Amino acid sequence: MPNAGPARSGPSKRGRSKIERLRKRPEFLRVAAARTKFVAPGLILQARRASAVDSGCVATADAGIRVGLTVTRKVGNAVERNRVRRRLRALANEVLPELGCGGADYVLIGRREALTRPYDNLREDLRNAVRKLNRNLTSRAARAEPPAQGAHS
């Protein structure tokens, strides 16, 4: 078979940069340690500014968005967990390139209700969560910066 399908590397159809994945446990733990989260009926979103980006949100072309997905055994059996994971992955690919903070790491935690909650409601939950957490990330960055030195002697 000479052509097995389209290549999946590079920017997506709409010129958006590809979202990278969090894969290692320490990466997930760093996001959880930031203690910035939003709880919605179908999902929990945790966020953390990447260490290389200290000034809040930057353009996604400058610094990529990384996302991790996790669904615990409390959600259901393997088939149900995989269904929730697929729904969350589709949501992340749809919402984060548009609203995500460049240079940030996000972790989506699937909840049991993600199985039955309408997709449009899940999308709105994620949109609201990303907006709220981005405000928190940028306000924390502003508070973390030292005050500007004036010309006063």
Short mmCIF file of N, CA and C in Angstrom, two decimals, residues 48-136:
data_model
loop_
_atom_site.label_atom_id
_atom_site.label_comp_id
_atom_site.label_asym_id
_atom_site.label_seq_id
_atom_site.Cartn_x
_atom_site.Cartn_y
_atom_site.Cartn_z
N ARG A 48 -1.07 24.83 34.26
CA ARG A 48 0.19 25.33 34.81
C ARG A 48 0.95 26.03 33.70
N ARG A 49 1.55 27.18 34.02
CA ARG A 49 2.43 27.84 33.06
C ARG A 49 3.69 27.01 32.94
N ALA A 50 4.16 26.82 31.72
CA ALA A 50 5.42 26.11 31.52
C ALA A 50 6.54 26.95 32.11
N SER A 51 7.57 26.31 32.63
CA SER A 51 8.64 27.03 33.31
C SER A 51 9.36 28.01 32.41
N ALA A 52 9.39 27.74 31.11
CA ALA A 52 10.09 28.64 30.19
C ALA A 52 9.31 29.92 29.94
N VAL A 53 8.03 29.92 30.27
CA VAL A 53 7.19 31.09 30.01
C VAL A 53 6.77 31.65 31.35
N ASP A 54 7.32 32.79 31.72
CA ASP A 54 7.03 33.38 33.02
C ASP A 54 6.11 34.58 32.96
N SER A 55 5.75 35.04 31.78
CA SER A 55 4.98 36.27 31.69
C SER A 55 3.54 36.03 31.28
N GLY A 56 2.97 34.89 31.62
CA GLY A 56 1.58 34.63 31.28
C GLY A 56 1.45 34.04 29.90
N CYS A 57 0.35 34.33 29.26
CA CYS A 57 0.07 33.75 27.94
C CYS A 57 0.92 34.40 26.86
N VAL A 58 1.38 33.56 25.95
CA VAL A 58 2.08 34.04 24.77
C VAL A 58 1.38 33.44 23.57
N ALA A 59 1.69 33.92 22.40
CA ALA A 59 1.07 33.39 21.19
C ALA A 59 1.40 31.92 21.03
N THR A 60 0.44 31.13 20.57
CA THR A 60 0.65 29.69 20.45
C THR A 60 1.74 29.36 19.43
N ALA A 61 2.03 30.26 18.51
CA ALA A 61 3.10 30.00 17.55
C ALA A 61 4.45 30.04 18.24
N ASP A 62 4.58 30.87 19.29
CA ASP A 62 5.84 31.00 20.00
C ASP A 62 6.11 29.83 20.93
N ALA A 63 5.08 29.41 21.65
CA ALA A 63 5.23 28.31 22.60
C ALA A 63 4.01 27.41 22.49
N GLY A 64 4.25 26.13 22.35
CA GLY A 64 3.16 25.20 22.14
C GLY A 64 2.36 24.94 23.41
N ILE A 65 1.19 24.38 23.18
CA ILE A 65 0.30 23.96 24.28
C ILE A 65 0.52 22.47 24.46
N ARG A 66 0.64 22.06 25.71
CA ARG A 66 0.76 20.63 25.99
C ARG A 66 -0.45 20.20 26.81
N VAL A 67 -0.97 19.04 26.51
CA VAL A 67 -2.16 18.56 27.22
C VAL A 67 -1.97 17.08 27.58
N GLY A 68 -2.46 16.74 28.76
CA GLY A 68 -2.47 15.35 29.20
C GLY A 68 -3.90 14.94 29.51
N LEU A 69 -4.21 13.70 29.28
CA LEU A 69 -5.54 13.17 29.54
C LEU A 69 -5.44 12.04 30.56
N THR A 70 -6.36 12.02 31.50
CA THR A 70 -6.39 10.92 32.46
C THR A 70 -7.83 10.61 32.82
N VAL A 71 -8.12 9.33 32.90
CA VAL A 71 -9.44 8.86 33.28
C VAL A 71 -9.22 7.69 34.23
N THR A 72 -9.72 7.81 35.45
CA THR A 72 -9.47 6.78 36.45
C THR A 72 -10.45 5.62 36.31
N ARG A 73 -10.16 4.54 37.02
CA ARG A 73 -11.02 3.36 36.98
C ARG A 73 -12.38 3.59 37.60
N LYS A 74 -12.52 4.66 38.40
CA LYS A 74 -13.83 4.99 38.97
C LYS A 74 -14.84 5.31 37.89
N VAL A 75 -14.38 5.77 36.73
CA VAL A 75 -15.27 6.16 35.64
C VAL A 75 -15.99 4.96 35.06
N GLY A 76 -15.33 3.83 35.00
CA GLY A 76 -15.99 2.64 34.45
C GLY A 76 -14.96 1.64 33.95
N ASN A 77 -15.46 0.70 33.14
CA ASN A 77 -14.56 -0.32 32.60
C ASN A 77 -13.70 0.28 31.48
N ALA A 78 -12.85 -0.53 30.88
CA ALA A 78 -11.89 -0.04 29.90
C ALA A 78 -12.59 0.59 28.69
N VAL A 79 -13.69 0.00 28.25
CA VAL A 79 -14.40 0.54 27.10
C VAL A 79 -14.94 1.94 27.41
N GLU A 80 -15.51 2.11 28.59
CA GLU A 80 -16.06 3.41 28.98
C GLU A 80 -14.96 4.44 29.18
N ARG A 81 -13.86 4.03 29.80
CA ARG A 81 -12.74 4.96 30.01
C ARG A 81 -12.17 5.42 28.67
N ASN A 82 -12.03 4.49 27.73
CA ASN A 82 -11.51 4.85 26.42
C ASN A 82 -12.47 5.79 25.68
N ARG A 83 -13.77 5.59 25.84
CA ARG A 83 -14.74 6.47 25.21
C ARG A 83 -14.61 7.89 25.78
N VAL A 84 -14.48 7.99 27.10
CA VAL A 84 -14.30 9.31 27.73
C VAL A 84 -12.99 9.93 27.24
N ARG A 85 -11.93 9.15 27.17
CA ARG A 85 -10.63 9.66 26.72
C ARG A 85 -10.72 10.18 25.28
N ARG A 86 -11.42 9.47 24.41
CA ARG A 86 -11.58 9.92 23.02
C ARG A 86 -12.36 11.23 22.96
N ARG A 87 -13.42 11.34 23.77
CA ARG A 87 -14.22 12.57 23.78
C ARG A 87 -13.38 13.75 24.27
N LEU A 88 -12.60 13.53 25.33
CA LEU A 88 -11.76 14.60 25.87
C LEU A 88 -10.67 15.00 24.87
N ARG A 89 -10.10 14.03 24.18
CA ARG A 89 -9.06 14.33 23.19
C ARG A 89 -9.64 15.17 22.06
N ALA A 90 -10.85 14.83 21.60
CA ALA A 90 -11.50 15.61 20.55
C ALA A 90 -11.79 17.03 21.03
N LEU A 91 -12.26 17.16 22.27
CA LEU A 91 -12.52 18.49 22.83
C LEU A 91 -11.24 19.31 22.91
N ALA A 92 -10.17 18.69 23.40
CA ALA A 92 -8.90 19.40 23.54
C ALA A 92 -8.40 19.88 22.18
N ASN A 93 -8.49 19.04 21.17
CA ASN A 93 -8.03 19.41 19.84
C ASN A 93 -8.89 20.51 19.23
N GLU A 94 -10.13 20.61 19.66
CA GLU A 94 -11.04 21.62 19.13
C GLU A 94 -10.91 22.95 19.88
N VAL A 95 -10.82 22.91 21.20
CA VAL A 95 -10.91 24.12 22.02
C VAL A 95 -9.54 24.74 22.33
N LEU A 96 -8.56 23.93 22.68
CA LEU A 96 -7.28 24.49 23.15
C LEU A 96 -6.51 25.28 22.10
N PRO A 97 -6.48 24.89 20.82
CA PRO A 97 -5.77 25.74 19.86
C PRO A 97 -6.39 27.13 19.75
N GLU A 98 -7.68 27.22 19.98
CA GLU A 98 -8.39 28.49 19.88
C GLU A 98 -8.25 29.34 21.15
N LEU A 99 -8.43 28.72 22.32
CA LEU A 99 -8.48 29.47 23.57
C LEU A 99 -7.30 29.23 24.51
N GLY A 100 -6.51 28.20 24.24
CA GLY A 100 -5.44 27.84 25.16
C GLY A 100 -4.36 28.89 25.24
N CYS A 101 -3.70 28.91 26.37
CA CYS A 101 -2.62 29.84 26.65
C CYS A 101 -1.32 29.20 26.16
N GLY A 102 -0.67 29.82 25.19
CA GLY A 102 0.58 29.28 24.67
C GLY A 102 1.61 29.16 25.77
N GLY A 103 2.34 28.07 25.77
CA GLY A 103 3.33 27.85 26.79
C GLY A 103 2.77 27.30 28.08
N ALA A 104 1.50 26.84 28.05
CA ALA A 104 0.88 26.29 29.25
C ALA A 104 0.71 24.78 29.10
N ASP A 105 0.67 24.12 30.23
CA ASP A 105 0.37 22.69 30.28
C ASP A 105 -1.02 22.52 30.87
N TYR A 106 -1.82 21.69 30.26
CA TYR A 106 -3.18 21.41 30.73
C TYR A 106 -3.32 19.91 30.96
N VAL A 107 -4.09 19.55 31.99
CA VAL A 107 -4.44 18.15 32.22
C VAL A 107 -5.96 18.08 32.31
N LEU A 108 -6.54 17.25 31.46
CA LEU A 108 -7.98 17.01 31.46
C LEU A 108 -8.23 15.70 32.20
N ILE A 109 -9.05 15.76 33.23
CA ILE A 109 -9.40 14.56 33.99
C ILE A 109 -10.85 14.24 33.69
N GLY A 110 -11.08 13.07 33.15
CA GLY A 110 -12.44 12.66 32.80
C GLY A 110 -13.23 12.22 34.02
N ARG A 111 -14.50 12.61 34.04
CA ARG A 111 -15.41 12.21 35.11
C ARG A 111 -16.49 11.31 34.52
N ARG A 112 -17.19 10.59 35.36
CA ARG A 112 -18.21 9.63 34.92
C ARG A 112 -19.26 10.29 34.01
N GLU A 113 -19.65 11.50 34.33
CA GLU A 113 -20.70 12.16 33.55
C GLU A 113 -20.28 12.48 32.11
N ALA A 114 -18.99 12.43 31.83
CA ALA A 114 -18.53 12.69 30.47
C ALA A 114 -19.04 11.63 29.49
N LEU A 115 -19.44 10.47 30.01
CA LEU A 115 -19.99 9.42 29.16
C LEU A 115 -21.34 9.81 28.57
N THR A 116 -22.18 10.45 29.37
CA THR A 116 -23.55 10.72 28.95
C THR A 116 -23.82 12.20 28.68
N ARG A 117 -22.94 13.07 29.10
CA ARG A 117 -23.16 14.51 28.91
C ARG A 117 -23.07 14.85 27.43
N PRO A 118 -24.01 15.64 26.91
CA PRO A 118 -23.95 16.01 25.48
C PRO A 118 -22.62 16.71 25.15
N TYR A 119 -22.13 16.43 23.95
CA TYR A 119 -20.83 16.94 23.52
C TYR A 119 -20.79 18.46 23.57
N ASP A 120 -21.87 19.12 23.16
CA ASP A 120 -21.91 20.59 23.18
C ASP A 120 -21.77 21.13 24.60
N ASN A 121 -22.36 20.45 25.57
CA ASN A 121 -22.22 20.87 26.97
C ASN A 121 -20.78 20.68 27.46
N LEU A 122 -20.18 19.55 27.08
CA LEU A 122 -18.78 19.32 27.44
C LEU A 122 -17.89 20.40 26.83
N ARG A 123 -18.17 20.78 25.57
CA ARG A 123 -17.38 21.81 24.91
C ARG A 123 -17.49 23.13 25.67
N GLU A 124 -18.70 23.50 26.07
CA GLU A 124 -18.87 24.74 26.83
C GLU A 124 -18.18 24.66 28.19
N ASP A 125 -18.25 23.49 28.84
CA ASP A 125 -17.54 23.31 30.11
C ASP A 125 -16.05 23.57 29.92
N LEU A 126 -15.47 22.99 28.87
CA LEU A 126 -14.04 23.16 28.63
C LEU A 126 -13.71 24.60 28.26
N ARG A 127 -14.54 25.23 27.45
CA ARG A 127 -14.31 26.64 27.09
C ARG A 127 -14.30 27.52 28.34
N ASN A 128 -15.30 27.34 29.21
CA ASN A 128 -15.36 28.12 30.44
C ASN A 128 -14.15 27.86 31.33
N ALA A 129 -13.76 26.58 31.42
CA ALA A 129 -12.62 26.22 32.25
C ALA A 129 -11.33 26.86 31.73
N VAL A 130 -11.12 26.81 30.43
CA VAL A 130 -9.89 27.37 29.85
C VAL A 130 -9.85 28.89 30.06
N ARG A 131 -10.98 29.55 29.83
CA ARG A 131 -11.02 31.00 30.02
C ARG A 131 -10.68 31.37 31.46
N LYS A 132 -11.30 30.68 32.41
CA LYS A 132 -11.08 30.99 33.83
C LYS A 132 -9.63 30.71 34.23
N LEU A 133 -9.10 29.56 33.83
CA LEU A 133 -7.73 29.22 34.21
C LEU A 133 -6.71 30.13 33.53
N ASN A 134 -6.98 30.57 32.31
CA ASN A 134 -6.07 31.50 31.65
C ASN A 134 -6.01 32.82 32.41
N ARG A 135 -7.17 33.28 32.91
CA ARG A 135 -7.17 34.50 33.73
C ARG A 135 -6.32 34.28 34.98
N ASN A 136 -6.47 33.11 35.61
CA ASN A 136 -5.68 32.81 36.80
C ASN A 136 -4.20 32.74 36.48
#
